[in-house]
């Protein structure tokens, strides 16, 4: 892929600038708690154009009430039962009541049709007995973003 720098007087088309933010969702408070049922903790709906490629990016923190719990965070299309596009292992060696453990995931998605498309982040506990949550506050938000890549 060849990256080109903008030049003076160049016309940029909205929605076609690499790295341009297309849609964003931000959590500034904790999600509902979850255990062994996969639960949506953050979602975003983006207006996509057929044939264009987008980067879907999540950054957030997960927390548990019991040290030693193990969970999985997933990025999915459409809903908590939609196609899985990315996942991350959540290994909680300590319980956390405030800040949580960082989680970063991303994937690229090429739109097959023009229209709104929803992406979600989910969480589920696989091992242990605690309750888990997406941890967020106004000074440490969690983000789910859709950015333009190419096409």
PDB file of C-alpha atoms in Angstrom:
ATOM      1  CA  UNK A   1       0.000   0.000   0.000  1.00  0.00           C
ATOM      2  CA  UNK A   2       1.390   3.382  -0.981  1.00  0.00           C
ATOM      3  CA  UNK A   3       0.780   6.291   1.362  1.00  0.00           C
ATOM      4  CA  UNK A   4       0.791   9.761  -0.130  1.00  0.00           C
ATOM      5  CA  UNK A   5       1.132  13.069   1.650  1.00  0.00           C
ATOM      6  CA  UNK A   6      -1.372  15.823   0.989  1.00  0.00           C
ATOM      7  CA  UNK A   7      -0.197  18.730  -1.112  1.00  0.00           C
ATOM      8  CA  UNK A   8      -1.195  22.397  -1.037  1.00  0.00           C
ATOM      9  CA  UNK A   9      -4.502  22.949  -2.816  1.00  0.00           C
ATOM     10  CA  UNK A  10      -5.410  19.259  -2.878  1.00  0.00           C
ATOM     11  CA  UNK A  11      -9.125  18.545  -2.461  1.00  0.00           C
ATOM     12  CA  UNK A  12      -9.944  15.933   0.184  1.00  0.00           C
ATOM     13  CA  UNK A  13     -13.242  14.078   0.066  1.00  0.00           C
ATOM     14  CA  UNK A  14     -14.916  13.487   3.427  1.00  0.00           C
ATOM     15  CA  UNK A  15     -15.183   9.804   4.241  1.00  0.00           C
ATOM     16  CA  UNK A  16     -12.174   8.972   2.044  1.00  0.00           C
ATOM     17  CA  UNK A  17      -9.258  10.308   4.056  1.00  0.00           C
ATOM     18  CA  UNK A  18      -7.150   7.466   5.521  1.00  0.00           C
ATOM     19  CA  UNK A  19      -7.538   7.470   9.294  1.00  0.00           C
ATOM     20  CA  UNK A  20     -10.665   9.635   9.153  1.00  0.00           C
ATOM     21  CA  UNK A  21     -13.123   8.936  11.959  1.00  0.00           C
ATOM     22  CA  UNK A  22     -16.409   7.626  10.526  1.00  0.00           C
ATOM     23  CA  UNK A  23     -18.189   6.772  13.803  1.00  0.00           C
ATOM     24  CA  UNK A  24     -17.309   6.546  17.481  1.00  0.00           C
ATOM     25  CA  UNK A  25     -18.852   5.370  20.720  1.00  0.00           C
ATOM     26  CA  UNK A  26     -17.470   6.236  24.137  1.00  0.00           C
ATOM     27  CA  UNK A  27     -18.321   4.770  27.532  1.00  0.00           C
ATOM     28  CA  UNK A  28     -17.739   7.005  30.551  1.00  0.00           C
ATOM     29  CA  UNK A  29     -19.277   4.714  33.151  1.00  0.00           C
ATOM     30  CA  UNK A  30     -19.076   1.007  33.949  1.00  0.00           C
ATOM     31  CA  UNK A  31     -21.099  -1.446  31.881  1.00  0.00           C
ATOM     32  CA  UNK A  32     -23.615  -3.820  33.384  1.00  0.00           C
ATOM     33  CA  UNK A  33     -21.866  -6.762  35.018  1.00  0.00           C
ATOM     34  CA  UNK A  34     -21.658 -10.152  33.333  1.00  0.00           C
ATOM     35  CA  UNK A  35     -20.577 -13.684  34.126  1.00  0.00           C
ATOM     36  CA  UNK A  36     -20.953 -16.719  31.817  1.00  0.00           C
ATOM     37  CA  UNK A  37     -23.392 -15.148  29.335  1.00  0.00           C
ATOM     38  CA  UNK A  38     -21.645 -13.223  26.569  1.00  0.00           C
ATOM     39  CA  UNK A  39     -22.802  -9.628  26.987  1.00  0.00           C
ATOM     40  CA  UNK A  40     -22.484  -6.538  24.790  1.00  0.00           C
ATOM     41  CA  UNK A  41     -20.615  -3.807  26.678  1.00  0.00           C
ATOM     42  CA  UNK A  42     -20.134  -1.231  23.889  1.00  0.00           C
ATOM     43  CA  UNK A  43     -21.504  -0.756  20.380  1.00  0.00           C
ATOM     44  CA  UNK A  44     -21.158   1.628  17.454  1.00  0.00           C
ATOM     45  CA  UNK A  45     -23.142   2.041  14.234  1.00  0.00           C
ATOM     46  CA  UNK A  46     -21.320   3.469  11.225  1.00  0.00           C
ATOM     47  CA  UNK A  47     -22.514   4.596   7.774  1.00  0.00           C
ATOM     48  CA  UNK A  48     -20.372   2.469   5.428  1.00  0.00           C
ATOM     49  CA  UNK A  49     -19.936   2.454   1.661  1.00  0.00           C
ATOM     50  CA  UNK A  50     -19.747  -0.788  -0.324  1.00  0.00           C
ATOM     51  CA  UNK A  51     -16.208  -1.749  -1.331  1.00  0.00           C
ATOM     52  CA  UNK A  52     -14.476   0.546   1.147  1.00  0.00           C
ATOM     53  CA  UNK A  53     -12.267  -0.836   3.894  1.00  0.00           C
ATOM     54  CA  UNK A  54     -12.553   0.404   7.469  1.00  0.00           C
ATOM     55  CA  UNK A  55     -10.585  -0.169  10.672  1.00  0.00           C
ATOM     56  CA  UNK A  56     -12.684  -0.971  13.744  1.00  0.00           C
ATOM     57  CA  UNK A  57     -10.767  -0.199  16.945  1.00  0.00           C
ATOM     58  CA  UNK A  58     -11.571  -0.857  20.609  1.00  0.00           C
ATOM     59  CA  UNK A  59      -9.700   0.361  23.663  1.00  0.00           C
ATOM     60  CA  UNK A  60     -11.049  -0.141  27.150  1.00  0.00           C
ATOM     61  CA  UNK A  61     -10.509  -1.724  30.518  1.00  0.00           C
ATOM     62  CA  UNK A  62     -12.160  -4.773  32.025  1.00  0.00           C
ATOM     63  CA  UNK A  63     -12.422  -5.535  35.731  1.00  0.00           C
ATOM     64  CA  UNK A  64     -13.577  -8.391  37.955  1.00  0.00           C
ATOM     65  CA  UNK A  65     -14.586  -8.810  41.568  1.00  0.00           C
ATOM     66  CA  UNK A  66     -12.507 -11.983  42.135  1.00  0.00           C
ATOM     67  CA  UNK A  67      -8.776 -12.439  41.505  1.00  0.00           C
ATOM     68  CA  UNK A  68      -7.993 -15.370  39.225  1.00  0.00           C
ATOM     69  CA  UNK A  69     -11.025 -14.987  36.968  1.00  0.00           C
ATOM     70  CA  UNK A  70     -10.447 -15.509  33.255  1.00  0.00           C
ATOM     71  CA  UNK A  71     -12.609 -13.993  30.559  1.00  0.00           C
ATOM     72  CA  UNK A  72     -12.713 -13.233  26.853  1.00  0.00           C
ATOM     73  CA  UNK A  73     -13.436  -9.913  25.147  1.00  0.00           C
ATOM     74  CA  UNK A  74     -14.670 -10.125  21.568  1.00  0.00           C
ATOM     75  CA  UNK A  75     -15.390  -7.760  18.694  1.00  0.00           C
ATOM     76  CA  UNK A  76     -18.367  -8.862  16.609  1.00  0.00           C
ATOM     77  CA  UNK A  77     -20.478  -7.696  13.728  1.00  0.00           C
ATOM     78  CA  UNK A  78     -24.126  -6.790  14.389  1.00  0.00           C
ATOM     79  CA  UNK A  79     -24.752  -8.191  17.905  1.00  0.00           C
ATOM     80  CA  UNK A  80     -23.406 -10.375  20.730  1.00  0.00           C
ATOM     81  CA  UNK A  81     -24.122 -13.431  18.557  1.00  0.00           C
ATOM     82  CA  UNK A  82     -22.833 -11.974  15.256  1.00  0.00           C
ATOM     83  CA  UNK A  83     -19.681 -13.054  13.433  1.00  0.00           C
ATOM     84  CA  UNK A  84     -16.574 -12.787  15.618  1.00  0.00           C
ATOM     85  CA  UNK A  85     -13.871 -10.569  14.106  1.00  0.00           C
ATOM     86  CA  UNK A  86     -11.343 -10.309  16.959  1.00  0.00           C
ATOM     87  CA  UNK A  87     -10.849 -11.515  20.540  1.00  0.00           C
ATOM     88  CA  UNK A  88      -8.589 -11.022  23.537  1.00  0.00           C
ATOM     89  CA  UNK A  89      -7.937 -13.152  26.602  1.00  0.00           C
ATOM     90  CA  UNK A  90      -8.688 -11.425  29.932  1.00  0.00           C
ATOM     91  CA  UNK A  91      -6.522 -12.907  32.692  1.00  0.00           C
ATOM     92  CA  UNK A  92      -7.310 -11.195  35.980  1.00  0.00           C
ATOM     93  CA  UNK A  93      -4.495 -11.891  38.438  1.00  0.00           C
ATOM     94  CA  UNK A  94      -6.007  -9.347  40.834  1.00  0.00           C
ATOM     95  CA  UNK A  95      -9.506  -8.151  41.570  1.00  0.00           C
ATOM     96  CA  UNK A  96     -10.078  -4.534  40.594  1.00  0.00           C
ATOM     97  CA  UNK A  97     -12.764  -2.223  41.850  1.00  0.00           C
ATOM     98  CA  UNK A  98     -11.741   0.921  39.994  1.00  0.00           C
ATOM     99  CA  UNK A  99      -9.250   0.912  37.139  1.00  0.00           C
ATOM    100  CA  UNK A 100      -9.342  -2.509  35.445  1.00  0.00           C
ATOM    101  CA  UNK A 101      -7.020  -4.195  32.961  1.00  0.00           C
ATOM    102  CA  UNK A 102      -6.345  -2.647  29.548  1.00  0.00           C
ATOM    103  CA  UNK A 103      -7.671  -4.318  26.421  1.00  0.00           C
ATOM    104  CA  UNK A 104      -6.925  -3.256  22.831  1.00  0.00           C
ATOM    105  CA  UNK A 105      -8.354  -4.930  19.738  1.00  0.00           C
ATOM    106  CA  UNK A 106      -8.771  -3.942  16.097  1.00  0.00           C
ATOM    107  CA  UNK A 107      -9.640  -5.442  12.721  1.00  0.00           C
ATOM    108  CA  UNK A 108     -10.236  -4.302   9.167  1.00  0.00           C
ATOM    109  CA  UNK A 109     -13.645  -4.683   7.549  1.00  0.00           C
ATOM    110  CA  UNK A 110     -14.558  -4.265   3.881  1.00  0.00           C
ATOM    111  CA  UNK A 111     -18.195  -3.249   3.492  1.00  0.00           C
ATOM    112  CA  UNK A 112     -20.220  -5.549   1.240  1.00  0.00           C
ATOM    113  CA  UNK A 113     -23.101  -3.057   0.984  1.00  0.00           C
ATOM    114  CA  UNK A 114     -23.789   0.632   1.532  1.00  0.00           C
ATOM    115  CA  UNK A 115     -25.661   1.497   4.714  1.00  0.00           C
ATOM    116  CA  UNK A 116     -25.429   1.418   8.483  1.00  0.00           C
ATOM    117  CA  UNK A 117     -23.365  -1.345  10.064  1.00  0.00           C
ATOM    118  CA  UNK A 118     -23.168  -2.124  13.784  1.00  0.00           C
ATOM    119  CA  UNK A 119     -20.095  -3.456  15.573  1.00  0.00           C
ATOM    120  CA  UNK A 120     -20.063  -4.544  19.223  1.00  0.00           C
ATOM    121  CA  UNK A 121     -17.623  -5.429  21.973  1.00  0.00           C
ATOM    122  CA  UNK A 122     -18.666  -8.275  24.236  1.00  0.00           C
ATOM    123  CA  UNK A 123     -17.349  -9.907  27.368  1.00  0.00           C
ATOM    124  CA  UNK A 124     -17.813 -13.288  29.002  1.00  0.00           C
ATOM    125  CA  UNK A 125     -16.256 -15.017  32.029  1.00  0.00           C
ATOM    126  CA  UNK A 126     -14.793 -18.447  31.223  1.00  0.00           C
ATOM    127  CA  UNK A 127     -13.146 -19.361  34.547  1.00  0.00           C
ATOM    128  CA  UNK A 128     -13.812 -18.246  38.103  1.00  0.00           C
ATOM    129  CA  UNK A 129     -16.702 -16.970  40.173  1.00  0.00           C
ATOM    130  CA  UNK A 130     -16.552 -13.176  39.992  1.00  0.00           C
ATOM    131  CA  UNK A 131     -18.638 -10.668  38.094  1.00  0.00           C
ATOM    132  CA  UNK A 132     -16.892  -8.840  35.267  1.00  0.00           C
ATOM    133  CA  UNK A 133     -17.560  -5.464  33.636  1.00  0.00           C
ATOM    134  CA  UNK A 134     -16.189  -2.943  31.201  1.00  0.00           C
ATOM    135  CA  UNK A 135     -14.715  -0.344  33.532  1.00  0.00           C
ATOM    136  CA  UNK A 136     -14.932   3.296  32.500  1.00  0.00           C
ATOM    137  CA  UNK A 137     -15.211   6.792  33.920  1.00  0.00           C
ATOM    138  CA  UNK A 138     -15.107  10.322  32.543  1.00  0.00           C
ATOM    139  CA  UNK A 139     -11.333  10.489  33.110  1.00  0.00           C
ATOM    140  CA  UNK A 140     -10.682   6.982  31.665  1.00  0.00           C
ATOM    141  CA  UNK A 141     -13.273   6.291  28.960  1.00  0.00           C
ATOM    142  CA  UNK A 142     -13.523   3.227  26.728  1.00  0.00           C
ATOM    143  CA  UNK A 143     -13.761   3.702  22.958  1.00  0.00           C
ATOM    144  CA  UNK A 144     -15.097   1.814  19.938  1.00  0.00           C
ATOM    145  CA  UNK A 145     -14.220   3.629  16.691  1.00  0.00           C
ATOM    146  CA  UNK A 146     -14.632   3.074  12.961  1.00  0.00           C
ATOM    147  CA  UNK A 147     -12.020   4.727  10.733  1.00  0.00           C
ATOM    148  CA  UNK A 148     -11.669   4.858   6.947  1.00  0.00           C
ATOM    149  CA  UNK A 149      -8.725   2.914   5.456  1.00  0.00           C
ATOM    150  CA  UNK A 150      -9.117   2.654   1.673  1.00  0.00           C
ATOM    151  CA  UNK A 151     -11.374   2.009  -1.304  1.00  0.00           C
TER     152      UNK A 151
END
